[in-house]
Structures are given as C-alpha cells and as structure tokens.
Short mmCIF file of C-alpha atoms and ligand atoms in Angstrom, two decimals:
data_model
loop_
_atom_site.label_atom_id
_atom_site.label_comp_id
_atom_site.label_asym_id
_atom_site.label_seq_id
_atom_site.Cartn_x
_atom_site.Cartn_y
_atom_site.Cartn_z
CA MET A 1 0.00 0.00 0.00
CA THR A 2 1.19 3.49 -0.79
CA GLY A 3 -1.30 5.51 1.19
CA ARG A 4 -0.13 8.70 2.82
CA ARG A 5 0.70 8.66 6.46
CA PRO A 6 -2.08 10.26 8.45
CA ARG A 7 -1.03 13.63 9.77
CA ALA A 8 -1.39 14.46 13.40
CA THR A 9 -4.34 16.78 13.68
CA GLY A 10 -6.10 18.61 16.44
CA ASN A 11 -4.78 20.48 19.39
CA VAL A 12 -1.40 19.13 20.44
CA GLY A 13 -1.55 21.02 23.73
CA ARG A 14 -4.83 19.37 24.61
CA GLY A 15 -3.32 15.94 23.88
CA TRP A 16 -0.49 16.67 26.22
CA ARG A 17 -2.80 17.77 28.95
CA HIS A 18 -4.82 14.59 28.46
CA ASN A 19 -1.75 12.32 28.62
CA GLY A 20 -0.40 14.23 31.58
CA TRP A 21 -3.56 13.58 33.54
CA THR A 22 -3.55 9.90 32.60
CA LEU A 23 0.02 9.65 33.86
CA VAL A 24 -0.92 11.33 37.15
CA LYS A 25 -3.85 8.94 37.58
CA VAL A 26 -1.71 5.87 36.85
CA VAL A 27 0.98 7.00 39.28
CA ALA A 28 -1.62 7.81 41.96
CA LEU A 29 -3.33 4.45 41.52
CA GLY A 30 -0.02 2.58 41.60
CA GLY A 31 1.06 4.48 44.69
CA ALA A 32 -2.26 3.77 46.42
CA MET A 33 -1.93 0.07 45.63
CA LEU A 34 1.58 0.03 47.05
CA VAL A 35 0.51 1.78 50.25
CA LEU A 36 -2.66 -0.30 50.66
CA ALA A 37 -0.62 -3.51 50.29
CA GLY A 38 0.72 -2.64 53.74
CA CYS A 39 -2.81 -3.09 55.13
CA ALA A 40 -2.69 -6.89 54.64
CA GLY A 41 -3.32 -8.98 57.75
CA ASN A 42 -0.78 -9.21 60.52
CA ASP A 43 -0.51 -12.98 60.76
CA LEU A 44 0.60 -13.96 57.28
CA PRO A 45 2.20 -17.42 57.23
CA GLN A 46 5.28 -16.33 55.31
CA ASP A 47 5.90 -12.88 56.78
CA THR A 48 9.64 -12.48 56.92
CA LEU A 49 9.19 -9.34 59.06
CA ALA A 50 7.41 -11.30 61.79
CA PRO A 51 10.19 -13.68 62.89
CA GLU A 52 9.40 -16.56 65.24
CA GLY A 53 12.79 -17.87 66.19
CA PRO A 54 16.07 -16.53 67.63
CA ILE A 55 17.96 -16.73 64.32
CA ALA A 56 15.25 -15.05 62.26
CA ARG A 57 14.91 -12.41 64.99
CA LYS A 58 18.61 -11.53 64.83
CA GLN A 59 18.37 -11.19 61.05
CA ASP A 60 15.23 -9.11 61.36
CA GLY A 61 16.94 -6.83 63.91
CA LEU A 62 19.65 -6.11 61.37
CA TRP A 63 17.01 -5.44 58.72
CA ASP A 64 15.29 -2.95 61.06
CA LEU A 65 18.55 -1.09 61.67
CA VAL A 66 19.30 -0.80 57.94
CA PHE A 67 15.70 0.22 57.24
CA TRP A 68 15.77 3.13 59.68
CA VAL A 69 19.20 4.31 58.55
CA ALA A 70 18.01 4.21 54.92
CA THR A 71 14.80 6.03 55.86
CA ALA A 72 16.77 8.77 57.61
CA VAL A 73 19.03 9.18 54.56
CA PHE A 74 15.97 9.34 52.28
CA VAL A 75 14.24 11.98 54.39
CA VAL A 76 17.35 14.18 54.73
CA VAL A 77 18.15 14.00 50.99
CA GLU A 78 14.55 14.65 49.90
CA VAL A 79 14.14 17.60 52.28
CA MET A 80 17.35 19.19 51.00
CA LEU A 81 16.32 18.53 47.38
CA LEU A 82 12.87 20.08 47.86
CA ALA A 83 14.34 23.06 49.72
CA VAL A 84 16.76 23.76 46.87
CA LEU A 85 14.06 23.30 44.20
CA LEU A 86 11.74 25.74 45.94
CA LYS A 87 14.34 28.32 46.88
CA PHE A 88 15.99 28.56 43.47
CA ARG A 89 13.03 27.99 41.19
CA VAL A 90 12.36 30.40 38.29
CA LYS A 91 9.88 33.00 39.50
CA ASP A 92 9.24 34.98 36.32
CA ASP A 93 8.92 34.37 32.60
CA ASP A 94 11.61 36.75 31.45
CA PRO A 95 13.01 35.31 28.16
CA THR A 96 16.09 37.53 28.30
CA ARG A 97 17.27 36.13 31.62
CA GLU A 98 20.85 34.85 31.64
CA PRO A 99 21.37 31.17 32.57
CA PRO A 100 22.53 30.69 36.17
CA LYS A 101 26.23 30.74 36.97
CA GLN A 102 27.77 27.31 36.41
CA THR A 103 30.08 25.86 39.05
CA HIS A 104 32.41 22.95 38.44
CA GLY A 105 33.89 21.14 41.38
CA ASN A 106 33.67 21.97 45.04
CA THR A 107 36.30 20.16 47.05
CA LYS A 108 34.66 20.75 50.38
CA LEU A 109 31.29 19.36 49.23
CA GLU A 110 32.83 16.41 47.41
CA VAL A 111 34.85 15.35 50.43
CA LEU A 112 31.75 15.73 52.59
CA TRP A 113 29.48 13.61 50.41
CA THR A 114 32.11 10.90 50.21
CA ILE A 115 32.79 10.80 53.94
CA ILE A 116 29.17 10.78 55.11
CA PRO A 117 28.05 7.68 53.10
CA ALA A 118 31.32 5.90 53.92
CA PHE A 119 30.67 6.55 57.60
CA ILE A 120 27.06 5.29 57.34
CA LEU A 121 28.18 2.11 55.54
CA ALA A 122 30.89 1.54 58.15
CA VAL A 123 28.30 1.85 60.93
CA ILE A 124 26.04 -0.71 59.21
CA ALA A 125 28.97 -3.02 58.46
CA VAL A 126 29.83 -3.59 62.13
CA PRO A 127 26.61 -5.41 63.15
CA THR A 128 26.29 -7.02 59.69
CA VAL A 129 29.71 -8.64 59.69
CA SER A 130 29.42 -9.65 63.32
CA LEU A 131 26.05 -11.35 62.66
CA ILE A 132 27.50 -13.15 59.63
CA PHE A 133 30.22 -14.60 61.87
CA ASP A 134 27.71 -15.31 64.62
CA LEU A 135 25.52 -17.38 62.30
CA ALA A 136 28.36 -19.08 60.42
CA ASN A 137 28.88 -21.74 63.06
CA ALA A 138 26.22 -23.91 64.62
CA GLU A 139 26.07 -24.62 68.32
CA GLU A 140 27.66 -27.89 69.34
CA ASP A 141 24.40 -29.69 70.04
CA ALA A 142 22.75 -28.54 66.82
CA LEU A 143 20.57 -31.11 65.08
CA GLN A 144 22.11 -32.05 61.75
CA VAL A 145 19.80 -32.46 58.77
CA ARG A 146 20.75 -32.99 55.17
CA VAL A 147 18.49 -31.14 52.74
CA ILE A 148 18.35 -32.06 49.08
CA GLY A 149 16.55 -29.84 46.60
CA LYS A 150 14.96 -31.87 43.81
CA GLN A 151 12.63 -31.02 40.96
CA TYR A 152 10.22 -30.13 42.56
CA TRP A 153 10.30 -31.15 46.18
CA TRP A 154 12.54 -31.22 49.23
CA GLU A 155 14.17 -34.28 50.75
CA PHE A 156 15.20 -34.23 54.40
CA GLU A 157 17.59 -36.79 55.84
CA TYR A 158 18.28 -37.18 59.54
CA LEU A 159 21.14 -39.16 60.88
CA GLY A 160 20.55 -39.20 64.62
CA GLU A 161 23.06 -39.81 67.37
CA GLU A 162 22.05 -43.45 67.39
CA GLY A 163 22.49 -43.62 63.63
CA LYS A 164 18.75 -43.93 63.04
CA LYS A 165 18.32 -42.86 59.50
CA VAL A 166 15.07 -41.12 58.65
CA VAL A 167 14.28 -39.70 55.23
CA THR A 168 11.19 -37.56 54.68
CA ALA A 169 9.84 -35.31 51.96
CA ASN A 170 8.65 -31.70 52.21
CA GLU A 171 7.90 -31.98 55.95
CA LEU A 172 10.77 -31.12 58.27
CA ALA A 173 10.14 -31.93 61.92
CA ILE A 174 12.43 -30.10 64.34
CA PRO A 175 12.64 -29.84 68.14
CA VAL A 176 12.09 -26.38 69.64
CA GLY A 177 14.86 -24.63 71.54
CA ARG A 178 17.62 -26.32 69.59
CA GLN A 179 19.52 -25.07 66.59
CA VAL A 180 19.11 -27.07 63.41
CA GLU A 181 21.97 -27.01 60.95
CA LEU A 182 20.76 -27.74 57.44
CA THR A 183 23.45 -28.91 55.03
CA MET A 184 21.93 -28.34 51.64
CA GLU A 185 22.66 -29.51 48.16
CA SER A 186 20.81 -29.95 44.90
CA THR A 187 20.77 -33.12 42.84
CA GLY A 188 19.00 -34.22 39.70
CA GLN A 189 17.03 -37.43 39.32
CA SER A 190 18.69 -39.45 42.05
CA ASP A 191 21.01 -39.03 44.99
CA SER A 192 24.07 -39.80 42.87
CA ASP A 193 23.03 -37.60 39.93
CA PRO A 194 24.86 -34.29 40.28
CA LEU A 195 22.91 -32.54 37.55
CA GLY A 196 20.54 -30.51 39.64
CA VAL A 197 19.31 -26.95 39.30
CA ILE A 198 19.54 -24.04 41.72
CA HIS A 199 16.79 -23.86 44.33
CA SER A 200 16.48 -21.60 47.32
CA PHE A 201 15.36 -22.81 50.72
CA TRP A 202 13.17 -20.27 52.48
CA VAL A 203 11.09 -20.53 55.63
CA PRO A 204 10.55 -16.80 56.21
CA LYS A 205 9.60 -16.93 59.88
CA LEU A 206 12.62 -19.03 60.86
CA ALA A 207 15.53 -17.70 58.77
CA GLY A 208 16.54 -15.89 55.62
CA LYS A 209 16.93 -17.57 52.25
CA GLN A 210 19.78 -19.84 51.26
CA ASP A 211 20.49 -20.88 47.70
CA VAL A 212 20.76 -24.63 47.17
CA VAL A 213 23.36 -25.14 44.47
CA PRO A 214 24.35 -28.30 42.56
CA GLY A 215 27.85 -29.48 43.38
CA HIS A 216 28.07 -27.32 46.50
CA LYS A 217 27.19 -27.81 50.12
CA ARG A 218 25.62 -24.78 51.77
CA THR A 219 24.55 -24.56 55.37
CA LEU A 220 21.72 -22.68 57.02
CA LEU A 221 20.73 -22.45 60.66
CA ILE A 222 17.11 -22.41 61.75
CA GLU A 223 15.54 -22.55 65.18
CA ALA A 224 11.95 -22.51 66.39
CA GLU A 225 10.61 -21.76 69.88
CA LYS A 226 6.92 -22.58 69.82
CA PRO A 227 5.96 -26.27 69.68
CA GLY A 228 2.91 -27.29 67.68
CA VAL A 229 3.40 -24.72 64.93
CA SER A 230 3.76 -25.57 61.26
CA TYR A 231 5.92 -22.98 59.49
CA SER A 232 5.36 -22.74 55.82
CA GLY A 233 8.15 -22.20 53.34
CA GLN A 234 8.90 -22.50 49.68
CA CYS A 235 11.55 -22.63 47.01
CA ALA A 236 12.56 -19.04 46.30
CA GLU A 237 14.62 -19.47 43.16
CA PHE A 238 13.11 -20.22 39.77
CA CYS A 239 13.99 -23.85 39.12
CA GLY A 240 11.66 -24.96 36.35
CA LEU A 241 8.03 -25.49 35.40
CA SER A 242 6.80 -26.34 38.90
CA HIS A 243 8.97 -23.91 40.84
CA ALA A 244 5.82 -22.36 42.30
CA ASN A 245 4.72 -25.84 43.41
CA MET A 246 7.84 -26.49 45.48
CA ARG A 247 6.71 -25.83 48.99
CA LEU A 248 7.55 -27.20 52.41
CA ALA A 249 6.61 -27.06 56.07
CA VAL A 250 8.72 -27.05 59.20
CA LEU A 251 6.89 -28.76 62.06
CA ALA A 252 8.12 -27.49 65.42
CA MET A 253 7.64 -29.94 68.29
CA THR A 254 8.81 -30.45 71.87
CA PRO A 255 12.11 -32.35 72.22
CA ALA A 256 10.22 -35.36 73.64
CA ASP A 257 7.78 -35.40 70.74
CA PHE A 258 10.64 -35.05 68.32
CA GLU A 259 12.46 -38.03 69.83
CA ALA A 260 9.29 -40.10 69.54
CA TYR A 261 8.83 -38.93 65.95
CA ILE A 262 12.34 -40.02 64.93
CA GLU A 263 11.93 -43.32 66.78
CA GLU A 264 8.68 -44.02 64.93
CA GLN A 265 9.82 -42.85 61.51
CA SER A 266 12.92 -45.03 61.69
CA GLN A 267 10.81 -48.19 62.08
CA PRO A 268 10.31 -50.20 58.90
CA GLN A 269 6.85 -50.96 57.58
CA THR A 270 5.44 -54.45 57.19
CA THR A 271 4.10 -55.19 53.75
CA PRO A 272 0.42 -56.23 53.76
CA THR A 273 -0.30 -59.78 52.62
CA SER A 274 -4.05 -59.72 52.09
CA GLY A 275 -6.86 -57.62 50.63
CA ASP A 276 -6.66 -54.59 48.34
CA ALA A 277 -3.62 -53.31 50.20
CA ALA A 278 -1.69 -56.45 49.26
CA LYS A 279 -2.73 -55.98 45.62
CA GLY A 280 -1.54 -52.39 45.85
CA ALA A 281 1.78 -53.47 47.33
CA GLU A 282 2.21 -55.85 44.42
CA LEU A 283 1.41 -53.09 41.92
CA PHE A 284 4.09 -51.02 43.59
CA THR A 285 6.66 -53.40 42.11
CA GLN A 286 4.83 -54.25 38.88
CA ARG A 287 4.23 -50.66 37.86
CA GLN A 288 7.78 -49.60 38.67
CA CYS A 289 6.90 -47.26 41.54
CA ILE A 290 9.69 -49.15 43.29
CA GLY A 291 12.22 -47.76 40.82
CA CYS A 292 11.86 -44.26 42.29
CA HIS A 293 10.34 -44.51 45.78
CA ALA A 294 11.84 -45.96 48.94
CA ILE A 295 9.67 -47.58 51.59
CA ASN A 296 11.63 -48.89 54.57
CA GLY A 297 10.71 -52.54 55.05
CA TYR A 298 9.53 -53.04 51.46
CA GLU A 299 12.02 -55.36 49.87
CA GLY A 300 13.82 -53.77 46.94
CA ALA A 301 12.43 -50.29 47.43
CA GLY A 302 15.40 -48.07 48.17
CA ALA A 303 15.63 -45.60 45.31
CA ARG A 304 15.49 -41.89 45.98
CA VAL A 305 14.38 -40.37 42.72
CA GLY A 306 11.01 -39.56 44.29
CA PRO A 307 10.01 -39.05 47.92
CA ASN A 308 10.55 -41.74 50.53
CA LEU A 309 7.03 -43.00 51.25
CA THR A 310 7.63 -44.99 54.47
CA TYR A 311 5.22 -42.87 56.50
CA PHE A 312 3.32 -41.31 53.62
CA ALA A 313 -0.09 -41.61 55.29
CA GLN A 314 1.10 -39.39 58.16
CA ARG A 315 2.07 -36.47 55.98
CA LYS A 316 -0.31 -33.55 55.96
CA GLN A 317 0.33 -32.60 52.35
CA PHE A 318 2.08 -34.06 49.35
CA ALA A 319 3.18 -33.31 45.76
CA GLY A 320 5.63 -30.58 46.70
CA TYR A 321 3.43 -29.84 49.74
CA MET A 322 0.75 -28.41 47.48
CA LEU A 323 -2.10 -30.85 47.94
CA GLU A 324 -3.82 -31.87 51.12
CA ASN A 325 -3.02 -35.50 51.84
CA ASP A 326 -6.51 -37.02 51.93
CA ILE A 327 -5.31 -40.63 51.83
CA ASN A 328 -7.26 -41.43 55.02
CA GLU A 329 -10.50 -39.86 53.78
CA GLY A 330 -11.73 -39.96 50.21
CA ALA A 331 -8.22 -39.99 48.72
CA GLU A 332 -9.49 -37.81 45.88
CA ASN A 333 -6.29 -35.77 45.74
CA VAL A 334 -4.07 -38.83 45.93
CA SER A 335 -6.10 -40.57 43.21
CA ALA A 336 -5.96 -37.52 40.93
CA TRP A 337 -2.21 -37.40 41.44
CA LEU A 338 -1.72 -41.09 40.62
CA ALA A 339 -3.97 -40.78 37.56
CA ASP A 340 -2.08 -37.86 36.00
CA PRO A 341 0.83 -36.33 37.92
CA GLN A 342 1.76 -33.95 35.11
CA LYS A 343 -1.66 -32.34 35.24
CA VAL A 344 -1.30 -31.65 38.96
CA LYS A 345 2.36 -30.66 38.94
CA PRO A 346 3.73 -29.84 35.47
CA GLY A 347 7.30 -30.98 34.88
CA SER A 348 7.20 -33.46 37.74
CA GLN A 349 9.47 -36.51 37.40
CA MET A 350 6.51 -38.74 38.23
CA PRO A 351 5.25 -40.26 34.99
CA ASN A 352 1.68 -41.01 34.03
CA LEU A 353 1.64 -44.79 34.41
CA GLY A 354 -1.74 -45.21 32.76
CA LEU A 355 -3.20 -46.74 35.91
CA SER A 356 -6.75 -48.11 35.85
CA GLN A 357 -9.32 -47.08 38.48
CA ASP A 358 -8.79 -50.49 40.14
CA ASP A 359 -5.03 -50.02 40.16
CA ILE A 360 -5.45 -46.63 41.77
CA SER A 361 -7.81 -47.80 44.47
CA ASN A 362 -5.49 -50.72 45.28
CA LEU A 363 -2.48 -48.43 45.46
CA VAL A 364 -4.46 -46.07 47.68
CA ALA A 365 -5.29 -49.02 49.97
CA TYR A 366 -1.60 -49.85 50.21
CA LEU A 367 -0.49 -46.24 50.76
CA ARG A 368 -3.08 -46.03 53.55
CA THR A 369 -1.14 -48.69 55.48
CA LEU A 370 1.98 -46.47 55.53
CA LYS A 371 1.12 -44.74 58.78
CU1 LIG B 401 13.03 -25.24 43.42
CU2 LIG B 401 12.22 -23.16 42.64
#
C-alpha cells in the first residue's frame, strides 16, 4: 500500500494535557496500591518481618537497623532537594534572563558527600559482619539435617546420634529450643546424579533464604521456639516449570515429641499380605513405583528419585506440599495425582503410568497402610 501517512491533527496542547492527567492517575493508583498492600493482615504465614525464632529475629533486627538508617538518609536528601528546588526555582517568565552561573567542582562538598556515606556504611557493616560470623557456626548440640533440593520437592535426611536414619519429603520436623543445621545440596534425578538446578530454601519466619546449588554444600541455621506450629516455606529461586509448586513445612515440636517422631519414623513398615492393600503393594513393584520410591521394610524399594514413602499416610500434604493428603478420607487428591501427575504438577518426574481405576484404588489401599 502506498497511502499517505495520516497527519497528526487537532490540538497538540490538549493531547499533552490529556496524557499528563492519565500519567498522574496511573501514578496515583499505583502508589495507592503500594501503600494499601501494607494493610494486609498481621498474621501472614510467610511474613519475613514477623520472625518466630532466635535466628530469624537476629536477622530481622539487622534489617530494622538498615531500614531506619536508609529512611533517615531518604528523608534528609529529599528535604534538601525540595528546599533547593523551591528556593531557586524560576519565578518569572523573562526570556532575556541569563542562565545561572555554572560551578564545576567543590572540594569541600565532594569530600563531605564521600565521607558521610562511607561513615554510614561503616556503621552498618559492624553489626552485619558480626552477625554473619555469629551465624556461620552452629552450636555444638545442633541437630544435623541434610536437605536435598529436587525437581520439585525437598528431601530431608536425619542421621541421629544413634544412627537412626530417617528420610522424609517436604515436611521437616524439628525440636524447639535447639539449633538445626541444614546442610543443603541440589541433585538431579537421584542421589548420585549431580545434575541438579539451583533452588532456594526459604522458611521466612525461621531464617533468611539460602540458595541450594548443585555441586556445593551450603549450610543454614534455623531454630523454632513454639511447639505445635507448622511454618510454611517455599523454594525461592526459579527452578523450572513447577517452581511455584515447590513448597515445604517445618513442624516445630517439643524435644520429647521429636524423639518419639524419629523413633517411629525409623521403624520399617510391614508389607500387607491380604486384601486390596496387598494388591496395591504388588502393583508397587509391577508398575515400577519401586524404581523411584523408597519404603523402609519393602524389599527392593530403596531408590530416591522420588520421595521416601515410608510414613506417607502421616504427611499432611504431598506433591511438593501443594495438595492436602486425603489418603485417610476420600483420597481424591491422591487418586488424581496417581492418575495424571503432570496435570497436577507440570514438569514433575513422576510419569503417568496409565493406571486403571482399580489399580489406583489398590495403590491407595496400600499407601493407607503407611502410617
Ligand atoms: Cu526449586 Cu524453585
């Protein structure tokens, strides 16, 4: 087409005024949204500014200090800026006015605005560096837990004083009043596969984030004080299709409850020999579930591509801690997961095995015995 470009017509000034107002409205609306976001409830489950443990509280204290220093700097700079703008603004429309006198370089001012920020940074550095050193080493009696970031779920491995090995998924039970040192790494398909991706472990009420990097071991300290609380957390680094579905919970319990928990979880299961559960247990081998999932006490099931299922029926949620574990009720969520894992959690390593309704209900019967 060779048509002429349409010329801009109409009153340009009016257009400007119109656009100007739109801009003001957009900025005002955006600002209002930002301010109103602060009106959200006070007991949000992942509020990093409402710490509930000694380690998170120390980190939050440092955040508060930096926040108030930054606020003071902002206020001082803005007040000076506004004062200068108002005092030296053009007060008439005289077109013959000479431009203001230009100054280049002022040693006194330059030294001053180098020294003041350097001083502020030095003041902030003292508590920052000291807290970094403080949190670099765990207390001697800290509970040691190995954390492995997988696509897309968390594996937790305890090796207790008595050598009782417990492996769980997405649910991390910890005793209150005791530091927990998490040694974290990321692997791919299995424990020996080093080709993982970067995740980030974050339970906002208990500690800051820590990246979980393939080929590296990173540590993070957490500590809770209130027993009976479930702290929610999530992966905080984009790691693939189901990054948003990679959640977790830290279950804080009394030391006695924790001891009982480890004792129980370290017991092997007995494989059912009759009824639907026995059929389900058989399917577990036939349909290759065994190739990825460990169940202590189930002969041949030791792989760690997928979550260890030894006490699956006790877990509150599953599938990256996204779905309520309804295995003991209607098992609708569990059945939907078995029928088509990719639909529930895109990119999951769990394949669609093409299970029939009978297969699923038998597997559900078997999983129900894992309590
Ligand atoms: Cu793992 Cu995001």
